[in-house]
PDB file of C-alpha atoms in Angstrom:
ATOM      1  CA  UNK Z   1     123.124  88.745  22.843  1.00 96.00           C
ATOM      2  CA  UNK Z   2     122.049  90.474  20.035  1.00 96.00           C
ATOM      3  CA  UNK Z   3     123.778  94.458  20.811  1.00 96.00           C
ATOM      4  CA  UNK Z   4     125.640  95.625  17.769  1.00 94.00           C
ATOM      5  CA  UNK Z   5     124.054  98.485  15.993  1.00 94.00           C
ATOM      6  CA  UNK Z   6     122.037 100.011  19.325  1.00 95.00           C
ATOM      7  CA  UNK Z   7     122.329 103.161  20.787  1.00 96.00           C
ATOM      8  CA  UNK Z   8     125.730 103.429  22.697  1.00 97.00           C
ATOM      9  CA  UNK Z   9     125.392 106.088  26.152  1.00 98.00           C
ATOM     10  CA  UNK Z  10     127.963 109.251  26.223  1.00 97.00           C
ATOM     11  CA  UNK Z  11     127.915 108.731  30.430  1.00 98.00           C
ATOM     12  CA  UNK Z  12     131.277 106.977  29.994  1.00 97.00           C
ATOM     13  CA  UNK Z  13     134.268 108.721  31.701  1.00 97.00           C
ATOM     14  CA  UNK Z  14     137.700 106.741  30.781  1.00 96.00           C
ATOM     15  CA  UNK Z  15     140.211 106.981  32.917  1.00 94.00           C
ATOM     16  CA  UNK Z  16     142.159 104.591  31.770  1.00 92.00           C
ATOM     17  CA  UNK Z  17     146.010 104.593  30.632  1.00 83.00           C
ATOM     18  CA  UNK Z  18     146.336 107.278  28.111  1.00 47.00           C
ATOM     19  CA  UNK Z  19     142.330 108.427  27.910  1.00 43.00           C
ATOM     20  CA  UNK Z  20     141.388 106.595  24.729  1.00 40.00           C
ATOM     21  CA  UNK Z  21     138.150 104.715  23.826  1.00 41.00           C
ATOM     22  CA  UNK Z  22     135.548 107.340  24.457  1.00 42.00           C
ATOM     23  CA  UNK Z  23     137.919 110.142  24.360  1.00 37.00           C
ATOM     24  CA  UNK Z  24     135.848 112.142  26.822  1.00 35.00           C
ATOM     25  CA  UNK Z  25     137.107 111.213  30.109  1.00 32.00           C
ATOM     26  CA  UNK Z  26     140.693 111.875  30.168  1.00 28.00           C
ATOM     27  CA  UNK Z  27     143.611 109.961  31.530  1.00 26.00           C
ATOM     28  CA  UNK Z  28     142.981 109.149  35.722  1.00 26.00           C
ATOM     29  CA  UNK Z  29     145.865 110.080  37.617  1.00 23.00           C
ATOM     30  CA  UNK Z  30     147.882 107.188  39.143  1.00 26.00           C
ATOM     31  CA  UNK Z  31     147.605 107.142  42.830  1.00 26.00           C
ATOM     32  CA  UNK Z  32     149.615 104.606  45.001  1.00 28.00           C
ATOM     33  CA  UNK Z  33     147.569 102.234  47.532  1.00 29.00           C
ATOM     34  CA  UNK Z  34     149.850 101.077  50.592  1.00 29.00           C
ATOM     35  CA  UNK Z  35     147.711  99.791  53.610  1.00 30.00           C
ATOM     36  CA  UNK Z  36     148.252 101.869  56.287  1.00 33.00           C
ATOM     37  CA  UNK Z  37     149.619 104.549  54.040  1.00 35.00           C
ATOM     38  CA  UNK Z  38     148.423 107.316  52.003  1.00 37.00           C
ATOM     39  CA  UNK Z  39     144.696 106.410  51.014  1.00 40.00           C
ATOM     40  CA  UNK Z  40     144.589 103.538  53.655  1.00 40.00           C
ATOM     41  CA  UNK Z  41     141.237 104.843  54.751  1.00 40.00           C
ATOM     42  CA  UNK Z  42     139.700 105.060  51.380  1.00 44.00           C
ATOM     43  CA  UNK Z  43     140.422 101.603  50.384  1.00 44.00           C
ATOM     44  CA  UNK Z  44     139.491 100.044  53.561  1.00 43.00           C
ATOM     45  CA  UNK Z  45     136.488 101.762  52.313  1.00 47.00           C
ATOM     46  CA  UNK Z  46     136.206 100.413  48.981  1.00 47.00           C
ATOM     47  CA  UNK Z  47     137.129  97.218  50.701  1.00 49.00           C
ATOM     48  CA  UNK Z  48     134.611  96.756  52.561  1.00 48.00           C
ATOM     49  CA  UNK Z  49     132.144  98.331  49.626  1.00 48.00           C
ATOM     50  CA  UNK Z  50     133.144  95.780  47.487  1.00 49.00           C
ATOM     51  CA  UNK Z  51     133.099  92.605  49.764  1.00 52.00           C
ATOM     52  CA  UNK Z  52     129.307  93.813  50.438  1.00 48.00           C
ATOM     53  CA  UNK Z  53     128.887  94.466  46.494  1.00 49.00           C
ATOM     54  CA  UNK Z  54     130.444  91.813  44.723  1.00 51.00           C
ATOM     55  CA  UNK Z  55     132.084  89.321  46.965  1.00 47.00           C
ATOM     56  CA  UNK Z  56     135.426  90.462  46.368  1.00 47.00           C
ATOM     57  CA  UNK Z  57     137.977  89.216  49.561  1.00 43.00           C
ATOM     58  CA  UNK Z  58     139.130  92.860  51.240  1.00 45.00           C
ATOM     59  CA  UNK Z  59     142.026  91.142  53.211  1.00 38.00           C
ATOM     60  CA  UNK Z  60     143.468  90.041  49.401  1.00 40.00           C
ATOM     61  CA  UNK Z  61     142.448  94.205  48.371  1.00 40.00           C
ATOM     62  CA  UNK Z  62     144.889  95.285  51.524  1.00 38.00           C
ATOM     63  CA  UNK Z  63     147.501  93.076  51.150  1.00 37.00           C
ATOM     64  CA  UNK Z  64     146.531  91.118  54.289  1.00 34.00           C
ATOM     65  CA  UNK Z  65     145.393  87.645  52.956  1.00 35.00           C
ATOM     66  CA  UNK Z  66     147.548  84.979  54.141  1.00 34.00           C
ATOM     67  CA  UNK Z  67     146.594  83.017  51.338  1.00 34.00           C
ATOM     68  CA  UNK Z  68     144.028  80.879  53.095  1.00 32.00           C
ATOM     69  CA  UNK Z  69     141.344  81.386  50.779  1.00 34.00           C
ATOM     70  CA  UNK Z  70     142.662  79.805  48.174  1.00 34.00           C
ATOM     71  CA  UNK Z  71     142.789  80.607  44.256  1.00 28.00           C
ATOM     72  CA  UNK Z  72     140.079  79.823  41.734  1.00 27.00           C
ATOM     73  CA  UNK Z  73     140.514  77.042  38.816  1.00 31.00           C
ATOM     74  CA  UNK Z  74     141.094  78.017  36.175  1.00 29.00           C
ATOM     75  CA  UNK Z  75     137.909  77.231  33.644  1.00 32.00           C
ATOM     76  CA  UNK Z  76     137.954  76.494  29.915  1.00 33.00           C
ATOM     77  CA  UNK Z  77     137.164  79.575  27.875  1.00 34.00           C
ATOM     78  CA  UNK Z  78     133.667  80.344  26.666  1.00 38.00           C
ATOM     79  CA  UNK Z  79     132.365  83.084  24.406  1.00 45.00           C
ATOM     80  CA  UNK Z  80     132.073  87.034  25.596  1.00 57.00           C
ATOM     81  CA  UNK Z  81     132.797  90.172  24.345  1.00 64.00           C
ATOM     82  CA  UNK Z  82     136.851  89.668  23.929  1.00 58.00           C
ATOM     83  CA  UNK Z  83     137.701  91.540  20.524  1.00 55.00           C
ATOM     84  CA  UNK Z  84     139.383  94.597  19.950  1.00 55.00           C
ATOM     85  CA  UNK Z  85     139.372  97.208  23.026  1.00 69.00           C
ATOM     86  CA  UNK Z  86     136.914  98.624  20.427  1.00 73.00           C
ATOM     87  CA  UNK Z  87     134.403  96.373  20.367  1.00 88.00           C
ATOM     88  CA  UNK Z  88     134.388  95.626  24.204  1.00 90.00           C
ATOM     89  CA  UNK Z  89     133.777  99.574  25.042  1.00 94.00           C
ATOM     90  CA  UNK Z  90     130.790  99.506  22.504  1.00 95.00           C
ATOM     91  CA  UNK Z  91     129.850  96.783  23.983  1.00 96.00           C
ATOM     92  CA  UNK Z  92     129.848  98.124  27.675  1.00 97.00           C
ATOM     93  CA  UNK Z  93     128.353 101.474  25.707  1.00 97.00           C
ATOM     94  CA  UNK Z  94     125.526  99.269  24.520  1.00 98.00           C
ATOM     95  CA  UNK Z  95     124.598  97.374  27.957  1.00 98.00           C
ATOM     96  CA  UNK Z  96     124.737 101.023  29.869  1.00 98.00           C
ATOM     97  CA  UNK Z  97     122.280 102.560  27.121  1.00 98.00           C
ATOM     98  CA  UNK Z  98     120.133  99.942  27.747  1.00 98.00           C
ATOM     99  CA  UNK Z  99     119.921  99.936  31.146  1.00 98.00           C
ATOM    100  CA  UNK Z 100     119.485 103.705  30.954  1.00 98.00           C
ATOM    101  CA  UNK Z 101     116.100 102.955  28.303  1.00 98.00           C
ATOM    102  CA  UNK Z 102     114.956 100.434  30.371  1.00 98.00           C
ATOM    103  CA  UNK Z 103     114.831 102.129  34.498  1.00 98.00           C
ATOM    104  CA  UNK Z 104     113.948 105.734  32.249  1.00 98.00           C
ATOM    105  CA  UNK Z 105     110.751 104.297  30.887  1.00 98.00           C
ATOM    106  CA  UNK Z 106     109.824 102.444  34.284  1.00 98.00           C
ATOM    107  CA  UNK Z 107     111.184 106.255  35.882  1.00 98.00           C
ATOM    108  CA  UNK Z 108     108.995 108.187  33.477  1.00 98.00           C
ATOM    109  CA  UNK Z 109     105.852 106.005  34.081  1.00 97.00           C
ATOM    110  CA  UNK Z 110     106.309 106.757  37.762  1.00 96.00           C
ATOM    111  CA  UNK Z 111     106.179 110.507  36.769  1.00 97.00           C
ATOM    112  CA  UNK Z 112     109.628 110.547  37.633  1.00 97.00           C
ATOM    113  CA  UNK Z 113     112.981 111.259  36.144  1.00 97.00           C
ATOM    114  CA  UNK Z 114     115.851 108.964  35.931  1.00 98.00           C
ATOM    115  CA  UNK Z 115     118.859 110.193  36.998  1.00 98.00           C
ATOM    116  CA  UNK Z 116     121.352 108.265  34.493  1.00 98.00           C
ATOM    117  CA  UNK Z 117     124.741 107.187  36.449  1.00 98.00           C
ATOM    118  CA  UNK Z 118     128.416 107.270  34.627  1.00 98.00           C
ATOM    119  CA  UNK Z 119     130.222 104.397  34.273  1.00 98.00           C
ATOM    120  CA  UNK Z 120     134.083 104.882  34.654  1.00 97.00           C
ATOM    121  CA  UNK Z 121     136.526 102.623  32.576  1.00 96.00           C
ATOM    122  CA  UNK Z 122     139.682 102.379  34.400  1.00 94.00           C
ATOM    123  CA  UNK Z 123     142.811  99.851  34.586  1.00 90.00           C
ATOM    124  CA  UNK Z 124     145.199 100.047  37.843  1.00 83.00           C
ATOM    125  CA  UNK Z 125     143.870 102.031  39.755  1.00 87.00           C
ATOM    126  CA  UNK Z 126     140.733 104.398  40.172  1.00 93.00           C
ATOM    127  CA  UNK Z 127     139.970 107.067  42.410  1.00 93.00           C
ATOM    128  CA  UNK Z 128     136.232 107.338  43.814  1.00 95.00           C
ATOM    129  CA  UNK Z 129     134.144 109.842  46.261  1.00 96.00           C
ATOM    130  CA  UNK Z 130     134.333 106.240  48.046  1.00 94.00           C
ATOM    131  CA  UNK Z 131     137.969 105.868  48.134  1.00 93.00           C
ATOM    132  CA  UNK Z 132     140.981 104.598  46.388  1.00 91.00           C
ATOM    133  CA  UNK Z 133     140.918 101.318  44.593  1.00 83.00           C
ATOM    134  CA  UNK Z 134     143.447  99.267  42.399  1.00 78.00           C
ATOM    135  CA  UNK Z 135     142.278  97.255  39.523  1.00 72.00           C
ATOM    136  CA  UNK Z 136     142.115  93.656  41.714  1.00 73.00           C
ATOM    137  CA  UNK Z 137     138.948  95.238  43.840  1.00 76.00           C
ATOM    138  CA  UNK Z 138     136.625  94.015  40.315  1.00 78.00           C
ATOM    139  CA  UNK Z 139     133.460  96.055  39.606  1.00 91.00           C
ATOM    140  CA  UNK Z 140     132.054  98.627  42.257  1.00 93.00           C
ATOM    141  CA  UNK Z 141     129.046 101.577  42.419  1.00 95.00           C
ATOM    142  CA  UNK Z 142     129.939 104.029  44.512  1.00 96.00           C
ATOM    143  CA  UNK Z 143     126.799 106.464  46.127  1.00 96.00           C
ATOM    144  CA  UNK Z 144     128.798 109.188  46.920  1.00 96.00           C
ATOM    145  CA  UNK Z 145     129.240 109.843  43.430  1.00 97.00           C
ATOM    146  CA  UNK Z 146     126.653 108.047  41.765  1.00 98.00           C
ATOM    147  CA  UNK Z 147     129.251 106.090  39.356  1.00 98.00           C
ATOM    148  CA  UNK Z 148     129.946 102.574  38.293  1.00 97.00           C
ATOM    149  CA  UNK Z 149     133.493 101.593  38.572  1.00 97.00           C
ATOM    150  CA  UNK Z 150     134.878  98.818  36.091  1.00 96.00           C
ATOM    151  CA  UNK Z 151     138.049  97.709  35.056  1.00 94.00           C
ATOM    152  CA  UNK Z 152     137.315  95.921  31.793  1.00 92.00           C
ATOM    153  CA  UNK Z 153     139.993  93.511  32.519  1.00 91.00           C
ATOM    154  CA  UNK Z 154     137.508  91.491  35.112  1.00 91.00           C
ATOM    155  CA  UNK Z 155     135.367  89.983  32.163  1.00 93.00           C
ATOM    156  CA  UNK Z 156     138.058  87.966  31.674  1.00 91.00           C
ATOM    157  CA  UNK Z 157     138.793  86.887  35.617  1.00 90.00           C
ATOM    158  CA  UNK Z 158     134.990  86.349  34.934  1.00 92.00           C
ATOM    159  CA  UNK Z 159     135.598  83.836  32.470  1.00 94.00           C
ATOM    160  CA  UNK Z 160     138.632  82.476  33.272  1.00 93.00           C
ATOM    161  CA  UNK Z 161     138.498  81.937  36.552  1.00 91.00           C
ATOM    162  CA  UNK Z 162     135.234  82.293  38.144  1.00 92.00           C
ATOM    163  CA  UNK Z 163     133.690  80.744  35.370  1.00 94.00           C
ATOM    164  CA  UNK Z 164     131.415  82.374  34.036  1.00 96.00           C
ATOM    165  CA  UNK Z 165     131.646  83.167  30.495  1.00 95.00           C
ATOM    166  CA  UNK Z 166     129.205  84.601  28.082  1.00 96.00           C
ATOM    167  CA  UNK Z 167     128.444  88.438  26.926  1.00 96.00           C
ATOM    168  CA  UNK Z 168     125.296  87.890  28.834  1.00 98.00           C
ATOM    169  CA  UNK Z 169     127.409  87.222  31.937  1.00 98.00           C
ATOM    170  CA  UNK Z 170     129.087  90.319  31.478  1.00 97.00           C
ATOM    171  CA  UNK Z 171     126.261  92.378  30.924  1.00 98.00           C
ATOM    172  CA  UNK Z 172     125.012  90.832  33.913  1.00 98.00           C
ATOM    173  CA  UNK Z 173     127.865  92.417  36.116  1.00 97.00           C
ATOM    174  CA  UNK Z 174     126.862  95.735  34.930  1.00 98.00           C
ATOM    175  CA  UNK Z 175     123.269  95.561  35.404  1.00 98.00           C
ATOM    176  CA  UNK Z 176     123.860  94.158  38.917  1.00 98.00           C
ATOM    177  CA  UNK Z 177     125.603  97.321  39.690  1.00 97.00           C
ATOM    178  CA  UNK Z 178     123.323  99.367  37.685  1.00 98.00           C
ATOM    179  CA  UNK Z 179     121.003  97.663  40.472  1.00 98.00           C
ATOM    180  CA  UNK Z 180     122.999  99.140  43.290  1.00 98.00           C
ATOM    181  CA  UNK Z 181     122.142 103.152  41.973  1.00 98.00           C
ATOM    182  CA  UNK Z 182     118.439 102.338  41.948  1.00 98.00           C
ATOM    183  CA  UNK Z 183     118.906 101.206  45.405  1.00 98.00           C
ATOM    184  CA  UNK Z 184     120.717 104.683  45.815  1.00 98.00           C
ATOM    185  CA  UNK Z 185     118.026 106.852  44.325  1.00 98.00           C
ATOM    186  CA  UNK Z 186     115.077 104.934  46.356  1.00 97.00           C
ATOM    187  CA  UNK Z 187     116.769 105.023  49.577  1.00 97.00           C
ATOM    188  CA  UNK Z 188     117.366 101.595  49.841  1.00 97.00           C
ATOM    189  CA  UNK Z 189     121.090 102.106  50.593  1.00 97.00           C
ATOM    190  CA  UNK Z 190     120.818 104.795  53.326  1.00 97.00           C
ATOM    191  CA  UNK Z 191     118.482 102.815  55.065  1.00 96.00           C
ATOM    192  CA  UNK Z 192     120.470  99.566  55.260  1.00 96.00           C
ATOM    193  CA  UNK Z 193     123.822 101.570  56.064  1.00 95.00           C
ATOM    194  CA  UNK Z 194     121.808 103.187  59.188  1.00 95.00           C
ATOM    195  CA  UNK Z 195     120.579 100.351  60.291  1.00 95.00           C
ATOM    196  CA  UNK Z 196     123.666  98.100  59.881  1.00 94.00           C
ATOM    197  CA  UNK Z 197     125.718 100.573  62.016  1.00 93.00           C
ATOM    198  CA  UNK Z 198     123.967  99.238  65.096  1.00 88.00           C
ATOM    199  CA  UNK Z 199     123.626  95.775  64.372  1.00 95.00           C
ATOM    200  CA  UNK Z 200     125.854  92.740  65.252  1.00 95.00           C
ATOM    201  CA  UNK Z 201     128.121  91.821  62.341  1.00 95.00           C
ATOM    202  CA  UNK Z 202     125.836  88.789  62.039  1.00 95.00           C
ATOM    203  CA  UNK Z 203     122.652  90.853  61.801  1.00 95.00           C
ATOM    204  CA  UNK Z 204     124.317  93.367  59.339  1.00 96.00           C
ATOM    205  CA  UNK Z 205     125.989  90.747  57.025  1.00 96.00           C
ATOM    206  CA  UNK Z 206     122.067  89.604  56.931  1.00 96.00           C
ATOM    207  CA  UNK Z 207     121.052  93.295  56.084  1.00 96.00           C
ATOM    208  CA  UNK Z 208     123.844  92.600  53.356  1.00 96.00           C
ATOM    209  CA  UNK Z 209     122.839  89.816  51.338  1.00 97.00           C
ATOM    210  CA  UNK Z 210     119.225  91.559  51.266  1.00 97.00           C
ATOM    211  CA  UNK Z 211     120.761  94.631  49.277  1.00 97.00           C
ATOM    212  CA  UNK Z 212     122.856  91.976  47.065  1.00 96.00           C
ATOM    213  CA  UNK Z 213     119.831  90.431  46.450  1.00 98.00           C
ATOM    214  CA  UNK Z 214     117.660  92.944  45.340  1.00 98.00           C
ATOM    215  CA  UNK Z 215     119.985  94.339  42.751  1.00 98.00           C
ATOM    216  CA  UNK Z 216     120.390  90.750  41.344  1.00 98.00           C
ATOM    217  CA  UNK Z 217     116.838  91.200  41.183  1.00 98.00           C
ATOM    218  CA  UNK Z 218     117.095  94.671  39.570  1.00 98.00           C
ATOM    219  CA  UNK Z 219     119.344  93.209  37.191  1.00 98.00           C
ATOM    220  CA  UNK Z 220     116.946  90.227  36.600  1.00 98.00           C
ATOM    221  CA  UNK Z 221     113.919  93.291  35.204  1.00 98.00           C
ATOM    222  CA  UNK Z 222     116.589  95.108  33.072  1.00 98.00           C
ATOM    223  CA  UNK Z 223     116.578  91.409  31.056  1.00 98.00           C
ATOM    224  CA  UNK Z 224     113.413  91.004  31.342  1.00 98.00           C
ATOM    225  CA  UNK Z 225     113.146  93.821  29.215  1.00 98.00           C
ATOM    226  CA  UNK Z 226     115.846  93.799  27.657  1.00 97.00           C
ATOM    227  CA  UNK Z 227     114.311  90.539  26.015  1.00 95.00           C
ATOM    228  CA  UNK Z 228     111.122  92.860  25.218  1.00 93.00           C
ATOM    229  CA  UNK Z 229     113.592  94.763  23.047  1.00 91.00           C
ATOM    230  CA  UNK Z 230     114.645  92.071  21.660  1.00 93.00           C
ATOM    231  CA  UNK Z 231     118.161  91.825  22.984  1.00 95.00           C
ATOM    232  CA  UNK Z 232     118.295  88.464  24.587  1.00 96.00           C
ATOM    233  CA  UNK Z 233     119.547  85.039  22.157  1.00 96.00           C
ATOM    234  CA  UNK Z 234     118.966  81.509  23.326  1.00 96.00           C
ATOM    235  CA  UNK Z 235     121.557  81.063  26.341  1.00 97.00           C
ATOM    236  CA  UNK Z 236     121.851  84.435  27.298  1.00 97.00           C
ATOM    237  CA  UNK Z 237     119.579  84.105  30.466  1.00 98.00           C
ATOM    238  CA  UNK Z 238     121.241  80.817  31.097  1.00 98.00           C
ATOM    239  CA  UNK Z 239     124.756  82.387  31.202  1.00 98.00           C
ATOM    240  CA  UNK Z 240     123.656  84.898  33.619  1.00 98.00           C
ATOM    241  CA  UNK Z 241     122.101  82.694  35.848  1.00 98.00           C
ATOM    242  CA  UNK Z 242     125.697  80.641  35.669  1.00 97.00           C
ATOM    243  CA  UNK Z 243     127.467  84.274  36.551  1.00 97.00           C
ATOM    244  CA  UNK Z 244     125.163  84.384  39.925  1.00 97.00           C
ATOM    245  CA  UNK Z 245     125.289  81.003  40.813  1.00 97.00           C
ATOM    246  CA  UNK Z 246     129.486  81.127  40.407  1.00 95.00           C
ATOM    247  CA  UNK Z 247     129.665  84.413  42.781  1.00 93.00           C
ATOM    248  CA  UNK Z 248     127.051  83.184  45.638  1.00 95.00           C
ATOM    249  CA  UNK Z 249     128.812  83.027  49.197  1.00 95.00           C
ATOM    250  CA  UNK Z 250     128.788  79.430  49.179  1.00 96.00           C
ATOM    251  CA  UNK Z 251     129.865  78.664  46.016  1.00 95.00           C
ATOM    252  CA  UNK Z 252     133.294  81.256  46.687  1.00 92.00           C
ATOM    253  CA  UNK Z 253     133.628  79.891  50.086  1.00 94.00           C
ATOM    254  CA  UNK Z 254     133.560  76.198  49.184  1.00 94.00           C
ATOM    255  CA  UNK Z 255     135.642  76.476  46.327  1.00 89.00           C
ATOM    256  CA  UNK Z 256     138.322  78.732  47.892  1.00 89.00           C
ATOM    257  CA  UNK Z 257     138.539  78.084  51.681  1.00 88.00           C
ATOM    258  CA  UNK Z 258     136.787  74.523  51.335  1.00 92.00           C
ATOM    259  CA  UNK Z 259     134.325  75.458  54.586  1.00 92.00           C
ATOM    260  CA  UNK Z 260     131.290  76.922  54.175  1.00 94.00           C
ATOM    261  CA  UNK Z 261     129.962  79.542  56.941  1.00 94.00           C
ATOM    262  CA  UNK Z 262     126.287  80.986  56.549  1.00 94.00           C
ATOM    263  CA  UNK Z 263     127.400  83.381  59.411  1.00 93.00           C
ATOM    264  CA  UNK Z 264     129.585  85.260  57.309  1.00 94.00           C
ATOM    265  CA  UNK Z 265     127.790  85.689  53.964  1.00 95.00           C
ATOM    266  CA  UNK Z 266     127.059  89.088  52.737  1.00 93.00           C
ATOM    267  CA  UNK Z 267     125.718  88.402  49.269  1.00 92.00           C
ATOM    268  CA  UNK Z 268     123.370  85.243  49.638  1.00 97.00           C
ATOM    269  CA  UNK Z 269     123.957  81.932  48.497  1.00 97.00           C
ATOM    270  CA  UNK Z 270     124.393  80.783  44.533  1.00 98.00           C
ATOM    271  CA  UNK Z 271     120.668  78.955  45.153  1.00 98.00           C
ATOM    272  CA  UNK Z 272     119.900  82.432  45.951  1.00 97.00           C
ATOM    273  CA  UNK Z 273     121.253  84.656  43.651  1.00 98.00           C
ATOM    274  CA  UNK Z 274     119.561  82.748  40.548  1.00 98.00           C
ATOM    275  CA  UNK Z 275     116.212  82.769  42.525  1.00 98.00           C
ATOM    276  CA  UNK Z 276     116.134  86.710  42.754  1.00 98.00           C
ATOM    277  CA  UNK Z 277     117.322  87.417  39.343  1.00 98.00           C
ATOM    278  CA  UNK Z 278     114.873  84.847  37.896  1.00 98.00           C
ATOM    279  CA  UNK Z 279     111.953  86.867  40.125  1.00 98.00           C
ATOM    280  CA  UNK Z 280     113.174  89.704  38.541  1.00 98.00           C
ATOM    281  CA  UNK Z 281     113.200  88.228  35.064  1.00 98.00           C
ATOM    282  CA  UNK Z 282     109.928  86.065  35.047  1.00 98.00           C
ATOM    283  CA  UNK Z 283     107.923  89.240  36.820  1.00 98.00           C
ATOM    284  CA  UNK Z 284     109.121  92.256  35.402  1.00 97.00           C
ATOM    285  CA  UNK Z 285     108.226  94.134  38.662  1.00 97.00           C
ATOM    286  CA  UNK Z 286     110.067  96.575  40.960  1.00 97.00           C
ATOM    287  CA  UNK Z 287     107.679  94.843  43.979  1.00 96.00           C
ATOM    288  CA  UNK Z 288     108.913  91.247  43.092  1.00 97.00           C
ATOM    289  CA  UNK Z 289     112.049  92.586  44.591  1.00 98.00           C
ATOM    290  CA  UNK Z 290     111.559  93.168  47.703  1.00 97.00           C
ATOM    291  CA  UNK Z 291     114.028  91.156  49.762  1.00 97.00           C
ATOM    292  CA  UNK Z 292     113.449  93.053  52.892  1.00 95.00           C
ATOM    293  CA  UNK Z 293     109.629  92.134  53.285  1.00 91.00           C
ATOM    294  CA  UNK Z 294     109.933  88.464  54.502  1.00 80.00           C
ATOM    295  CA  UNK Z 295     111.820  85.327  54.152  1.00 82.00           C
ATOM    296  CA  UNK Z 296     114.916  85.141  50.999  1.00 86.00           C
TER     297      UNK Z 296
END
């Protein structure tokens, strides 16, 4: 991925450890998560925001897990963004900026304005309009706030363990969530919460892997035209592709429970995952992504 030397966005708030990196942002304060404590509510919140965003287990997020699901193997390393703390925030600097250039001009030719979102850098643990989170709930957008939520330390759990290495892969993750605030500012989100509120859990998980969809599809555009800009390197598609297939339902479900249950998925299978961020990519249209007009 070819990002060194592009325009880096200034919508970074760091709130991690002592405030350094983008020196804007300021140190977070440190706020203890107990289950059934103080900011139990908030992180069943984030909990359950996560398991619908990014497949991350909420019993392991509130201490409930009994361990059934299992642990991921461990993967042999690949390339990504690794360096100095440096050169990873310019890199997640870079991939923001981007995204911002690419849903502005789509924005703009829509005679609209794009309302850029922040990206907050933490480590531990993060306070949101959506609740309280520690660093082990991964990647997150929250709409109360309109910010993306990352603790840098989950491109390496990307790698490592979920297997999915590359820069790409990583820039991936961000996109995806940058796919998430477009759903925010179109309305997609407020209609799905409404209607999942009086839906069976079935019916609503179904809701769910719609909205994952689409902003795998989201994320698929921002490559397409991020390869326009001439971004993307030989693999880079591929590794992202890898990233979505390694996070589908089945794929976390088989590998750490060894079952499989359709019934429960609320981000769509690995099979589908690629296919929506491919639409995304190959088409280069907003209307190739919509997962809520027919069959996914």
């Amino acid at each position: 991925m070819r990002w060194q030397g592009r325009r880096q966005s200034s919508n970074i708030e760091d709130r991690r450890g002592g405030g350094g990196g983008f020196g804007g942002g300021g140190g977070g304060m440190r706020i203890p998560i107990r289950a059934g404590g103080g900011g139990g509510i908030g992180l069943i919140i984030i909990a359950l925001v996560l398991w619908l965003g990014f497949g991350i287990n909420p019993l392991a997020l509130l201490g409930m897990d009994d361990g059934s699901g299992g642990s991921y193997q461990t993967t042999q390393q690949g390339p990504g963004v690794e360096g100095t703390a440096d050169q990873t925030d310019d890199f997640v600097a870079t991939v923001l900026a981007e995204t911002e250039d690419s849903w502005g001009r789509r924005f703009q030719a829509a005679g609209e304005t794009y309302p850029k979102p922040t990206l907050v850098l933490f480590d531990d643990q993060v306070r949101s309009a959506c609740g309280t989170a520690g660093a082990a709930v991964g990647p997150f957008y929250c709409p109360n706030d309109q910010k993306l939520y990352l603790d840098l330390n989950f491109f390496r759990q990307l790698k490592n363990q979920l297997g999915a290495p590359g820069d790409f892969a990583q820039a991936y993750v961000i996109a995806h969530e940058v796919g998430h605030h477009i759903q925010n500012l179109t309305g997609v989100l407020q209609r799905t919460n409404r209607q999942r509120q009086g839906a069976s859990q079935a019916d609503g998980n179904a809701i769910s892997v719609r909205v994952e969809l689409q902003a795998d599809c989201y994320a698929g555009i921002w490559a397409h035209d991020a390869k326009g800009n001439d971004i993307v390197e030989q693999g880079d598609i591929d590794e992202a592709l890898n990233a979505a297939g390694q996070i589908g339902d089945d794929t976390l479900q088989r590998r750490g429970q060894g079952v499989v249950v359709p019934d429960s998925f609320t981000h769509g299978t690995s099979a589908q995952r690629q296919e929506w961020f491919r639409r995304g990519y190959d088409s280069g249209k907003v209307a190739a992504c919509d997962t809520f007009g027919g069959g996914i």
